[in-house]
mmCIF file of C-alpha atoms in Angstrom:
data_model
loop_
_atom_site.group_PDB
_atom_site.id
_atom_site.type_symbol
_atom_site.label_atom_id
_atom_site.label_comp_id
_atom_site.label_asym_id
_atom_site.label_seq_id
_atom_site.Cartn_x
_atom_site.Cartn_y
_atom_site.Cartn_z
ATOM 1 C CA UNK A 35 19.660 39.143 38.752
ATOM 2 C CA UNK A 36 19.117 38.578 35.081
ATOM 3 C CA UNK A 37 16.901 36.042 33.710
ATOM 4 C CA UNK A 38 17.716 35.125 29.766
ATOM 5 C CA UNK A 39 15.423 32.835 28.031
ATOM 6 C CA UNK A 40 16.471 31.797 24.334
ATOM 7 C CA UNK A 41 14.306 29.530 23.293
ATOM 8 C CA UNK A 42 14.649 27.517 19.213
ATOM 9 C CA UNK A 43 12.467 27.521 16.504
ATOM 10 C CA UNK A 44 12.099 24.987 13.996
ATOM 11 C CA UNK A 45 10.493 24.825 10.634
ATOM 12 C CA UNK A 46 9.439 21.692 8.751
ATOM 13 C CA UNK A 47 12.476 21.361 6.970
ATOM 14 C CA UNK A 48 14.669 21.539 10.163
ATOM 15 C CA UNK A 49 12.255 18.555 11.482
ATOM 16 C CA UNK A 50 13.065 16.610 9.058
ATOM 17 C CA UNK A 51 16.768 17.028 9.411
ATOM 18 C CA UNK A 52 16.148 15.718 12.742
ATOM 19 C CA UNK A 53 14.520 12.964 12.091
ATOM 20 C CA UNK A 54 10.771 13.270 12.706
ATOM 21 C CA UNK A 55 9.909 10.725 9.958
ATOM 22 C CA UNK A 56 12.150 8.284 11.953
ATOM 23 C CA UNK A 57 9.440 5.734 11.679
ATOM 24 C CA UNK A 58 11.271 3.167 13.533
ATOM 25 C CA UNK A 59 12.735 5.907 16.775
ATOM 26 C CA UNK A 60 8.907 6.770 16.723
ATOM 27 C CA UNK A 61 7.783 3.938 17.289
ATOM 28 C CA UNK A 62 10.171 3.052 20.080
ATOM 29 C CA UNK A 63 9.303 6.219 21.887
ATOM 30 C CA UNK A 64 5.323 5.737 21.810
ATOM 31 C CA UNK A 65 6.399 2.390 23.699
ATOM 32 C CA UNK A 66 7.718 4.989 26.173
ATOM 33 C CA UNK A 67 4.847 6.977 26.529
ATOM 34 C CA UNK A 68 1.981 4.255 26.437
ATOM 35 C CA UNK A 69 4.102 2.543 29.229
ATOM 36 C CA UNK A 70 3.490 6.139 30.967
ATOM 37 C CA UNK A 71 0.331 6.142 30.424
ATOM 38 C CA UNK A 72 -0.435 3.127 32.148
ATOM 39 C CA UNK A 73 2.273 3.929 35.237
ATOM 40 C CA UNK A 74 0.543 7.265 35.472
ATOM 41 C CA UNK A 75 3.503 9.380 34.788
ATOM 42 C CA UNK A 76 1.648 11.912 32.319
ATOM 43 C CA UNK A 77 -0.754 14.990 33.184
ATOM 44 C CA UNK A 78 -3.396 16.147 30.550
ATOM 45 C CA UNK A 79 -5.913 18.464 30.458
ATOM 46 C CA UNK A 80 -8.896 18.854 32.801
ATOM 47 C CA UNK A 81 -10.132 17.651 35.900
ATOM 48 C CA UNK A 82 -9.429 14.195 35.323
ATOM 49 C CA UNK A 83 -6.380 14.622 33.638
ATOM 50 C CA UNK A 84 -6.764 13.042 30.776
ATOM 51 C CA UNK A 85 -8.681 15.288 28.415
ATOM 52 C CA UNK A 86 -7.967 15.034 24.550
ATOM 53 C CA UNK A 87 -7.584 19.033 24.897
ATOM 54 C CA UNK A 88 -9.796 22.305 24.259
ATOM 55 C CA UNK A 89 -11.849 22.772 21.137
ATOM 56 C CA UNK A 90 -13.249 25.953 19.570
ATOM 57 C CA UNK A 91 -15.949 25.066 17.287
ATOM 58 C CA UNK A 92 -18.051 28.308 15.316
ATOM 59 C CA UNK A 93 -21.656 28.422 15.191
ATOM 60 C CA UNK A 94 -23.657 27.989 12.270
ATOM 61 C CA UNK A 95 -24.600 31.276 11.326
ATOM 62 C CA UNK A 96 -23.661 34.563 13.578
ATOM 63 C CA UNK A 97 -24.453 38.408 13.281
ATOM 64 C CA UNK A 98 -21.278 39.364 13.499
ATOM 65 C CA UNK A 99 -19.916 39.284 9.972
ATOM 66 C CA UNK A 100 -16.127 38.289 10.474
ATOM 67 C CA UNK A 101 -17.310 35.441 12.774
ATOM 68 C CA UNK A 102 -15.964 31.859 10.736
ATOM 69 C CA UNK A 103 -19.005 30.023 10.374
ATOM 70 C CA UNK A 104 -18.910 25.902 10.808
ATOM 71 C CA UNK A 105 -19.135 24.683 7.573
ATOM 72 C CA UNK A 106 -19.472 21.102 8.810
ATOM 73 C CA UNK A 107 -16.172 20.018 7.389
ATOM 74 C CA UNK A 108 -13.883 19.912 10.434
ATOM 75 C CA UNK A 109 -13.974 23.666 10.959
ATOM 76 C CA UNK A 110 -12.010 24.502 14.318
ATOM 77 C CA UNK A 111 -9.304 24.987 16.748
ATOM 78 C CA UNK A 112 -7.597 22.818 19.595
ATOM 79 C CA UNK A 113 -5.276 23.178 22.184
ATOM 80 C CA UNK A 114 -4.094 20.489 23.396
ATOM 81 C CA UNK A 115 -1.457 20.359 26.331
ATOM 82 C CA UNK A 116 0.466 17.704 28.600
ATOM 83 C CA UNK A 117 3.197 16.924 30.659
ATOM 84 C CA UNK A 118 4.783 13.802 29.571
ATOM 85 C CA UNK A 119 7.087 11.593 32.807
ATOM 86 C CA UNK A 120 10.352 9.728 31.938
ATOM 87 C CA UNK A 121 12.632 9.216 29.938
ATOM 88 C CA UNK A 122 10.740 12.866 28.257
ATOM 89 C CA UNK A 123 9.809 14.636 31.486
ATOM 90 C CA UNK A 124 8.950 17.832 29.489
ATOM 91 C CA UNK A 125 5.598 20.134 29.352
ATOM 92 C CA UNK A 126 4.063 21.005 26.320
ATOM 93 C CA UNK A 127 1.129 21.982 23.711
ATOM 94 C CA UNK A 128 -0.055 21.097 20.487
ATOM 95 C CA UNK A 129 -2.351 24.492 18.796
ATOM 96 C CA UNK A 130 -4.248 23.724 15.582
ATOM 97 C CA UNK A 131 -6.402 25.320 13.334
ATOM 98 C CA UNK A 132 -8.521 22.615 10.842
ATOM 99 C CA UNK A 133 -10.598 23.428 7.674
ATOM 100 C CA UNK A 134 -11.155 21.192 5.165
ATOM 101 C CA UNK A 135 -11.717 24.102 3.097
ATOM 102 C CA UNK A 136 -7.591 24.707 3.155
ATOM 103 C CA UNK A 137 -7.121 21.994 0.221
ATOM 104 C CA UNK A 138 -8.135 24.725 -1.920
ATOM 105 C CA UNK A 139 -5.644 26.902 -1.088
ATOM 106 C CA UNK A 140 -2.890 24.366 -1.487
ATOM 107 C CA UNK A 141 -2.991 23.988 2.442
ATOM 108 C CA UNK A 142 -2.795 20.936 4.886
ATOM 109 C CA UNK A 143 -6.612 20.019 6.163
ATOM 110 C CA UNK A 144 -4.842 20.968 9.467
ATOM 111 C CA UNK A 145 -2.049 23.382 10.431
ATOM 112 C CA UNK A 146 -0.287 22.328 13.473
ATOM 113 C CA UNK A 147 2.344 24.080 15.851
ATOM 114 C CA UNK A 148 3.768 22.289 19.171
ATOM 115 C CA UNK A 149 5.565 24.390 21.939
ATOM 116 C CA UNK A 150 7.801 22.879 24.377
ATOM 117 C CA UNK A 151 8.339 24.299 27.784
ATOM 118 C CA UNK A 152 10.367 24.109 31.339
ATOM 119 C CA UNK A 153 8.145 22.438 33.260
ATOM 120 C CA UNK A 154 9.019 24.359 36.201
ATOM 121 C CA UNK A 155 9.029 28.016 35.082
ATOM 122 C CA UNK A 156 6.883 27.467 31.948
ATOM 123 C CA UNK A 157 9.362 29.155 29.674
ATOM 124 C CA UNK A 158 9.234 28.137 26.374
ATOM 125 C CA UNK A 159 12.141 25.715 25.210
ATOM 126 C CA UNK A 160 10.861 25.165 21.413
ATOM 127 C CA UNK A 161 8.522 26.340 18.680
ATOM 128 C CA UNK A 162 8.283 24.049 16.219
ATOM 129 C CA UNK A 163 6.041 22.748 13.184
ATOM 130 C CA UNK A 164 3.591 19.961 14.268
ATOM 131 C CA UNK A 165 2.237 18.358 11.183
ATOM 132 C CA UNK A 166 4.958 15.834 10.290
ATOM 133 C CA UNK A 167 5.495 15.368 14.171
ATOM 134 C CA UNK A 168 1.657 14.806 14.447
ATOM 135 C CA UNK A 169 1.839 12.622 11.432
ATOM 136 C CA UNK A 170 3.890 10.309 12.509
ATOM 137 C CA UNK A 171 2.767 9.767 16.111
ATOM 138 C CA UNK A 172 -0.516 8.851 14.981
ATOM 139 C CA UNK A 173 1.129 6.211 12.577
ATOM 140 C CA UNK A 174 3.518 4.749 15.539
ATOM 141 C CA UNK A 175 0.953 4.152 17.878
ATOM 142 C CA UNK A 176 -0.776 1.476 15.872
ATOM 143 C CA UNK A 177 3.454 0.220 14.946
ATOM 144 C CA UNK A 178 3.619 -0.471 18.604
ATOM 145 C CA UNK A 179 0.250 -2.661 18.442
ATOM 146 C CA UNK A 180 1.721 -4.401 15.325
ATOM 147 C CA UNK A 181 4.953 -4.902 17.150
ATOM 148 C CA UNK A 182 3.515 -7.102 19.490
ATOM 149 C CA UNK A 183 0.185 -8.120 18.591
ATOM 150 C CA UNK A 184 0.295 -8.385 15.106
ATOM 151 C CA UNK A 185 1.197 -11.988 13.741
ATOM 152 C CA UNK A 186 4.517 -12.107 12.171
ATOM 153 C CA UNK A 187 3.843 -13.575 9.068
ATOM 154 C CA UNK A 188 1.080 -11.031 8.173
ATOM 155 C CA UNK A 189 1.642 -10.229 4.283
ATOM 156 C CA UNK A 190 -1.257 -8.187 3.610
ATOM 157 C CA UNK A 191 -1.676 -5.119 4.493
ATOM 158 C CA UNK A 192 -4.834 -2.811 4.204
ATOM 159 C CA UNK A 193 -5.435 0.708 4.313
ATOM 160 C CA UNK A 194 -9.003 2.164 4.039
ATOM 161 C CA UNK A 195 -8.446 5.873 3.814
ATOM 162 C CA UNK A 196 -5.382 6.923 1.820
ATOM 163 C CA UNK A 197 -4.182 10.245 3.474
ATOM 164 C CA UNK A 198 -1.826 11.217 5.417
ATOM 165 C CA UNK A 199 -2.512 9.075 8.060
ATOM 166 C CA UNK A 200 -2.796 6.634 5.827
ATOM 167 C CA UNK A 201 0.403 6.620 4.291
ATOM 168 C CA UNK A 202 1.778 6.495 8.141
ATOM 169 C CA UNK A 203 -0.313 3.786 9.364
ATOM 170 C CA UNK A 204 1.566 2.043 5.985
ATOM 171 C CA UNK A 205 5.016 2.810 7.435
ATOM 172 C CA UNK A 206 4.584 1.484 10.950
ATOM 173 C CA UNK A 207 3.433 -1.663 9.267
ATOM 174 C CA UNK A 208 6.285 -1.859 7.346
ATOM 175 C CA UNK A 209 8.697 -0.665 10.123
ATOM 176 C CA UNK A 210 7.087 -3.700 12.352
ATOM 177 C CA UNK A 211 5.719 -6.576 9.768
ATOM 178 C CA UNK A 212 8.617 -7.103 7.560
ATOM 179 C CA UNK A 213 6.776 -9.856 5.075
ATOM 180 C CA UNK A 214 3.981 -7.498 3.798
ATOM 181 C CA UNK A 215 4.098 -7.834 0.203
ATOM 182 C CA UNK A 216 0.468 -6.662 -0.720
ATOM 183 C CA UNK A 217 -1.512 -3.513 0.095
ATOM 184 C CA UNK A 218 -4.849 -3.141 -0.447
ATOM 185 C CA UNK A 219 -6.118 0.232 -0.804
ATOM 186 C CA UNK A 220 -10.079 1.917 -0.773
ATOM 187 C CA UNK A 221 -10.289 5.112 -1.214
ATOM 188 C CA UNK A 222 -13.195 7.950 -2.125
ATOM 189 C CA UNK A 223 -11.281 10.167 -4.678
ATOM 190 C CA UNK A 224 -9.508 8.919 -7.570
ATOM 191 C CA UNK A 225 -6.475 11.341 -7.257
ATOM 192 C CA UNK A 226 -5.894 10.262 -3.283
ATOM 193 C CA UNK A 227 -6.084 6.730 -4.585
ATOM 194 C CA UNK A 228 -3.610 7.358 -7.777
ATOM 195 C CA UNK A 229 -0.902 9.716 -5.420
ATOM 196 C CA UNK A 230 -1.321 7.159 -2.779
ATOM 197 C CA UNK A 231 -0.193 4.381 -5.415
ATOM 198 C CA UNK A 232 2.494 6.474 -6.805
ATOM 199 C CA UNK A 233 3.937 7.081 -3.157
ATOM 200 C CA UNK A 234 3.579 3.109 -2.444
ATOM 201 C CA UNK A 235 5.381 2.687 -5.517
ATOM 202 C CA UNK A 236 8.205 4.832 -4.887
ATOM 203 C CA UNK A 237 9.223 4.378 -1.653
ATOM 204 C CA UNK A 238 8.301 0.772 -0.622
ATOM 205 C CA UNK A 239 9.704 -1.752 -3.419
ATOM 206 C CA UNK A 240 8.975 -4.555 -1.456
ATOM 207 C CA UNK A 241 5.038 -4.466 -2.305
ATOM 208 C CA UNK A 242 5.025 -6.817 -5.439
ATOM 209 C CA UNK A 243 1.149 -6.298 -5.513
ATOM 210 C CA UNK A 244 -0.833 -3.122 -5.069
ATOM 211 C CA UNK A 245 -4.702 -3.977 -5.049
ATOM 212 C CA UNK A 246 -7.434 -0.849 -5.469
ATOM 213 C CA UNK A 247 -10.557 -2.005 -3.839
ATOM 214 C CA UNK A 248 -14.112 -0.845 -4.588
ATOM 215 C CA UNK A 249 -15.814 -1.779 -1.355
ATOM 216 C CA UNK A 250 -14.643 -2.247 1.935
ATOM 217 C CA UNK A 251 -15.473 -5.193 2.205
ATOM 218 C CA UNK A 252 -13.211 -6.411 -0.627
ATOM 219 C CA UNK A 253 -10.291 -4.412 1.037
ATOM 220 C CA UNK A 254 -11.061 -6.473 4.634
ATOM 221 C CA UNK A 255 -11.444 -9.921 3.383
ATOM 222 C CA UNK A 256 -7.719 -11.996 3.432
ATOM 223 C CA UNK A 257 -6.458 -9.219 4.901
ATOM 224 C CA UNK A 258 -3.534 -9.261 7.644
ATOM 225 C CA UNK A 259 -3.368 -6.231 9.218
ATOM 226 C CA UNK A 260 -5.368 -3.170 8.607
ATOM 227 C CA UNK A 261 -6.013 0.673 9.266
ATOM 228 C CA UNK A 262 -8.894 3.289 9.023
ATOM 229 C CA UNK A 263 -7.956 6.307 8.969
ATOM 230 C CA UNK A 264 -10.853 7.930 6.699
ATOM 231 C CA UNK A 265 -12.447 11.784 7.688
ATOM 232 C CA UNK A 266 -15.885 12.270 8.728
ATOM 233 C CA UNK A 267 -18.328 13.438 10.705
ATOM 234 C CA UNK A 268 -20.645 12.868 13.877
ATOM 235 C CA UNK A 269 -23.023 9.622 12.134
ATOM 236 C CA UNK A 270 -21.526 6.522 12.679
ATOM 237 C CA UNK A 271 -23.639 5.417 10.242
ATOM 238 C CA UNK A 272 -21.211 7.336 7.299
ATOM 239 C CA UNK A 273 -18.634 5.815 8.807
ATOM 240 C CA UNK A 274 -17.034 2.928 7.050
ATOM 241 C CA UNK A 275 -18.507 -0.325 8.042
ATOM 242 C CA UNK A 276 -16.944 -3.863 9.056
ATOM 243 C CA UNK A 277 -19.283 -6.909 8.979
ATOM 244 C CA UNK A 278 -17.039 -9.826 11.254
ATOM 245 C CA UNK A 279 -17.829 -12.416 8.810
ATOM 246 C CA UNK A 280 -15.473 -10.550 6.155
ATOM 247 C CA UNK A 281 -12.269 -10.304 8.994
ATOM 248 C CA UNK A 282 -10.378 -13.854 8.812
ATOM 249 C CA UNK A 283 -8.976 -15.110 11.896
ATOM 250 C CA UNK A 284 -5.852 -13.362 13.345
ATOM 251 C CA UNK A 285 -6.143 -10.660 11.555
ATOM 252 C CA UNK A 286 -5.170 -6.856 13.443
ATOM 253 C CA UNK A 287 -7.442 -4.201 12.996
ATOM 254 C CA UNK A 288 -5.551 -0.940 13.707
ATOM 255 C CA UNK A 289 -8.486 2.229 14.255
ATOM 256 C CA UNK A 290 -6.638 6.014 14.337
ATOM 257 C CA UNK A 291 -10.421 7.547 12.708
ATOM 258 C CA UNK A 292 -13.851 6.755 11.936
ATOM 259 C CA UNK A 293 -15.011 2.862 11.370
ATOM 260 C CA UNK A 294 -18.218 0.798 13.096
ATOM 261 C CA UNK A 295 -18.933 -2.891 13.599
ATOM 262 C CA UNK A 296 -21.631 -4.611 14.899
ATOM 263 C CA UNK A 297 -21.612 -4.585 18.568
ATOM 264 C CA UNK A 298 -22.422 -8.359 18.718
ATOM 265 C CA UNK A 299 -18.918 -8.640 16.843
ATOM 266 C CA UNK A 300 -16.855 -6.610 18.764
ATOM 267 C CA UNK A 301 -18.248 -8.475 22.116
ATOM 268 C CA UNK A 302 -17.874 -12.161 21.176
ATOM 269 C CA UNK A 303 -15.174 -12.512 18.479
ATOM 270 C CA UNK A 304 -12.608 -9.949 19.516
ATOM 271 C CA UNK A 305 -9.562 -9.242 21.463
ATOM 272 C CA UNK A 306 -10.184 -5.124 22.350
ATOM 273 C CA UNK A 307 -7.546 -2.807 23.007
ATOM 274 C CA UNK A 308 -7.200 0.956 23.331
ATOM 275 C CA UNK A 309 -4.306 3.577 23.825
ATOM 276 C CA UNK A 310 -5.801 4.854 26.833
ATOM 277 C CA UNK A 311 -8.930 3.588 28.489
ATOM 278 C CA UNK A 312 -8.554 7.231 31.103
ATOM 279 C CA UNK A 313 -8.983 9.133 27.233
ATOM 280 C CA UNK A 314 -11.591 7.056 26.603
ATOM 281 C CA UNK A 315 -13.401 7.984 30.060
ATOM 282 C CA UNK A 316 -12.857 11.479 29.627
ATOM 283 C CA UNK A 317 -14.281 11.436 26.514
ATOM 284 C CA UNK A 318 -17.762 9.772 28.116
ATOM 285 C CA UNK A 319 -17.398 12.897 30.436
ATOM 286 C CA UNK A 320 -17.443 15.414 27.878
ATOM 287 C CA UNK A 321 -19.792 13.900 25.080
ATOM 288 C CA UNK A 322 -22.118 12.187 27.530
ATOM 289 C CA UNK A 323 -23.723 8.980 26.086
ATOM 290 C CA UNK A 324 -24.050 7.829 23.017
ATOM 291 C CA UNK A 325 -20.517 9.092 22.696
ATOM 292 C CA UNK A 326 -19.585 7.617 19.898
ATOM 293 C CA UNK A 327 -20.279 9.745 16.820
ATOM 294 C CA UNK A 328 -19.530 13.392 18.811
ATOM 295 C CA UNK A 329 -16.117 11.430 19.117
ATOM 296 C CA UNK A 330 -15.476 9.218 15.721
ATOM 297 C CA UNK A 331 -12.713 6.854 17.435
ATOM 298 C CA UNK A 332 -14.113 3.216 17.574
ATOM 299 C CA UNK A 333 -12.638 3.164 21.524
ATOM 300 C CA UNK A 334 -15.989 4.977 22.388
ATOM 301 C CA UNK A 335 -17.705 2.646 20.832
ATOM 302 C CA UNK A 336 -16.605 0.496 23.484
ATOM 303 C CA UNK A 337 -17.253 3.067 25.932
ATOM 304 C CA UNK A 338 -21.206 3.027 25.504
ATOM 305 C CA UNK A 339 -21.513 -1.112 25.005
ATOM 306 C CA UNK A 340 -20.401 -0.832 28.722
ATOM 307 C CA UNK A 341 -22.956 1.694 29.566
ATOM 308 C CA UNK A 342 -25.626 -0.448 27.447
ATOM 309 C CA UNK A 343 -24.376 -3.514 29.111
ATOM 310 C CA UNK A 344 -23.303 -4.828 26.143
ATOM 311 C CA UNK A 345 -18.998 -5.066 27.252
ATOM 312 C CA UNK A 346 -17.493 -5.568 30.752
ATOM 313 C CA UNK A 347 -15.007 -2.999 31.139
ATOM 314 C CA UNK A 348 -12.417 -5.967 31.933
ATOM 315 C CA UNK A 349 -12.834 -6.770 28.373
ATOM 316 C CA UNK A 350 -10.634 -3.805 27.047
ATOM 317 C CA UNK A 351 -6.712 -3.898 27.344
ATOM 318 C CA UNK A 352 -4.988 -0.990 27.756
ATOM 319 C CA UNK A 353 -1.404 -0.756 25.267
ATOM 320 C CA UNK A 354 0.480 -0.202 28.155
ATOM 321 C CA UNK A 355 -0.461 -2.516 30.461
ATOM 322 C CA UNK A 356 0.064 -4.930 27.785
ATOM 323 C CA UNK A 357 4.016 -3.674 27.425
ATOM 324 C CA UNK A 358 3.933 -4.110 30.968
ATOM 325 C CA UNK A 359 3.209 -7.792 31.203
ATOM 326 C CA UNK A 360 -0.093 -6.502 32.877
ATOM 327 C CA UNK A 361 -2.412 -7.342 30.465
ATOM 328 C CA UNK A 362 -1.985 -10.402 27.597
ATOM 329 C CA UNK A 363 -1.102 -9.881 24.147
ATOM 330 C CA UNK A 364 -2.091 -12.079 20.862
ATOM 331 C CA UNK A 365 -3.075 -15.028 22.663
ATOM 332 C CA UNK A 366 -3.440 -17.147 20.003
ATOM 333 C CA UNK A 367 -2.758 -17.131 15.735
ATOM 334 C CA UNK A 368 -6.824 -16.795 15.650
ATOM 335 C CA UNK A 369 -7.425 -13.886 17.948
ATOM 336 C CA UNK A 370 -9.100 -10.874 16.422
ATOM 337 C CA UNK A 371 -7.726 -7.819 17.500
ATOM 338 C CA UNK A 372 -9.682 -4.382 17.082
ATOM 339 C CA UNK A 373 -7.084 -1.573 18.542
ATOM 340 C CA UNK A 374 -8.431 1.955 18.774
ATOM 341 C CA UNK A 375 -6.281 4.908 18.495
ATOM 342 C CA UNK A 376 -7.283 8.269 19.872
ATOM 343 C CA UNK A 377 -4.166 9.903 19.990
ATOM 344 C CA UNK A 378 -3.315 12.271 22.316
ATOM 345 C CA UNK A 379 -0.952 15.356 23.168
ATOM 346 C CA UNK A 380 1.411 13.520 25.707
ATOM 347 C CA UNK A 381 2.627 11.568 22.163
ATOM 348 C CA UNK A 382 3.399 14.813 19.919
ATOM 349 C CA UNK A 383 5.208 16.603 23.324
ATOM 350 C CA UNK A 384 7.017 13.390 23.346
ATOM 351 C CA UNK A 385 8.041 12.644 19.849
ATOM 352 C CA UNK A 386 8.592 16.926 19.270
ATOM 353 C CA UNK A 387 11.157 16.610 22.516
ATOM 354 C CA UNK A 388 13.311 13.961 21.051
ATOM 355 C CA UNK A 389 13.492 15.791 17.828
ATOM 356 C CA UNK A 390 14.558 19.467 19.575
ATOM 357 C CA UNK A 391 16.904 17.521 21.708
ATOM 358 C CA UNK A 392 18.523 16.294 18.379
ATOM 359 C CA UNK A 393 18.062 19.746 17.249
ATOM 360 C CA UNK A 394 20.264 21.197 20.270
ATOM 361 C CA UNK A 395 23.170 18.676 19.442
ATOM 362 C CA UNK A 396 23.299 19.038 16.327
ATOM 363 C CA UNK A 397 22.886 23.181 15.709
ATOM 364 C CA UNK A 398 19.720 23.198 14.078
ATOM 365 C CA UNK A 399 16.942 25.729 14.242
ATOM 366 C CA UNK A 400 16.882 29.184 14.772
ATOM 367 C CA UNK A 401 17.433 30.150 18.480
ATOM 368 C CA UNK A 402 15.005 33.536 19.414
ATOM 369 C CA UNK A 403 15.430 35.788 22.280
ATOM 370 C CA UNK A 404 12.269 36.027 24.438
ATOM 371 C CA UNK A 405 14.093 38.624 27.020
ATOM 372 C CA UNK A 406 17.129 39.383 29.149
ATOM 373 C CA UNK A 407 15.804 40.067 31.913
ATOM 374 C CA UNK A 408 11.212 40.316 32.438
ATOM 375 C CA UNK A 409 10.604 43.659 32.655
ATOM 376 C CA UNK A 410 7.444 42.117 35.192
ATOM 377 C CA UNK A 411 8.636 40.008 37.758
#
């Protein structure tokens, strides 16, 4: 018997004939896979199943003289696989190299490639680039908190942290909070700031008023919705910080990287929701406490004000239980609403297996030849 497996490759510019940055079809399938991820229908890695994935970090100085060295400045790589249930059901990994040191060579901080595979045989179904799919993921996870929890009116919008995330934090809020008509934006660099402007200017019109703020606190107060989505490292006190007295009531405070607020805050005044308490967990497992700093996501934050006593884990909603009618949504125009994002590989196998279905029907790609037949069975 034969066995042939072709399997496609597809480079950025196929993705975006595809649709990856789809905003809107992103968004809609996140809904998907947070519902999953409440149901259960989802495997990650590790024992429990729900591991962010498998880092390789350097040491700091080595004998060996071709050994990359950790510079401090997100210096690794990460596998991350998943299985991702219905309406996907497809097996995957995302495989990334970081360096912030790559801006200098004209290069992405990160470099990211996501294969698809038969779930049953493991044979590979797709190669394709990651970044844009990774990109815009991470954005459409906080556009599904928006979608519901966010209050409809919201007209400013703020975004601390003008990269790439930022710019698609900016279109899920756009895609889900049609009368935002101010964005606030604090930045560290003065180019990121001035290309971020430029890119609000040219491709969303419908912000009459484009604010540059100095402090973060200028960029919180009055404001609607909001995202962090700044770099850093493993002290929480770098990160940047949110007093409550500056957040007005009802606002949404959307968290895909590194912010802190007072624990006392966060307790008392907010409504608390994560992507995926299980991630969350895992997380605890692998960085035990103080998590928070070894993992920069404000969710494990809330991990060790349980462990301190501080938060009752009944406190914290899970997305999907919420798109479930398990959990409550915006209770009321006043609620508060801190939502952290950790983001996780069940989204990018999900969002990449959309696009290389897309890919099939339409003939796009390049389709490779693994083998014929195995020549070891």
């Amino acid at each position: 018997m034969t066995s042939k497996v072709d399997f496609l490759y597809l480079d950025e510019e196929d993705m975006k004939k595809v649709g990856v940055e789809d905003m809107s079809a992103c968004i809609d399938a996140m809904e998907d896979v947070l519902k999953d991820l409440t149901k259960g229908d989802f495997v990650m890695a590790g024992e429990n199943h729900n591991s962010h994935g498998s880092m390789v970090k350097f040491p700091e100085s080595s004998p060996f003289p071709e050994m990359p060295l950790d510079t401090g400045d997100d210096r690794r790589f990460m596998a991350m696989p998943a299985y991702i249930g219905a309406p996907f059901d497809i097996a995957g990994c995302k495989w990334y190299g970081s360096n912030m040191a790559n801006k200098e060579e004209g290069l992405p901080r990160s470099i990211l490639m996501i294969m698809l595979n038969d779930k049953n045989t493991g044979a590979p179904k797709c190669l394709m680039s990651g970044n844009l799919v990774s990109a815009y993921r991470t954005g459409a996870i906080p556009g599904v908190g928006t979608r519901y929890m966010a209050k409809k009116d919201s007209r400013v919008c703020g975004i601390c942290g003008p990269g790439v995330m930022g710019r698609t934090a900016l279109a899920s809020f756009v895609a889900t909070c049609p009368a935002l008509d101010t964005v606030k934006i604090k930045g560290r660099s003065k180019k990121g700031i001035d290309d971020f402007v430029s890119y609000v200017k040219e491709h969303y019109p419908q912000f009459t008023t484009i604010t540059v703020c100095d402090t973060v606190e200028e960029m919180v107060r009055d404001t609607d919705v909001m995202s962090f989505a700044s770099t850093s490292g493993e002290d929480p006190a770098t990160y940047p910080f949110v007093d409550g007295s500056w957040v007005k009531p009802g606002a949404m405070i959307v968290a895909p990287s590194a912010v802190n607020f007072d624990s006392d805050f966060l307790a008392k005044r907010c409504r608390l929701v994560v992507d995926n308490i299980k991630l969350y967990d895992a997380w605890a497992e692998e960085y035990p406490y103080p998590t928070f700093g070894k993992v920069n996501i404000v969710g494990s934050k809330f991990t060790d004000m349980i462990h301190d006593g501080k938060l009752k884990r009944e406190a914290i909603s899970d997305m999907g239980a919420i798109l479930l009618g398990q959990a409550p949504g915006r209770e009321s125009d006043d609620d508060i609403i801190v939502y952290s994002v950790g983001g996780m590989p069940v989204e990018d196998v999900a969002w990449g297996s959309i696009c290389y279905r897309k890919a099939l029907e339409q003939g796009i790609g390049v389709k490779l030849k693994l083998w014929d037949s195995p020549t070891l069975a």
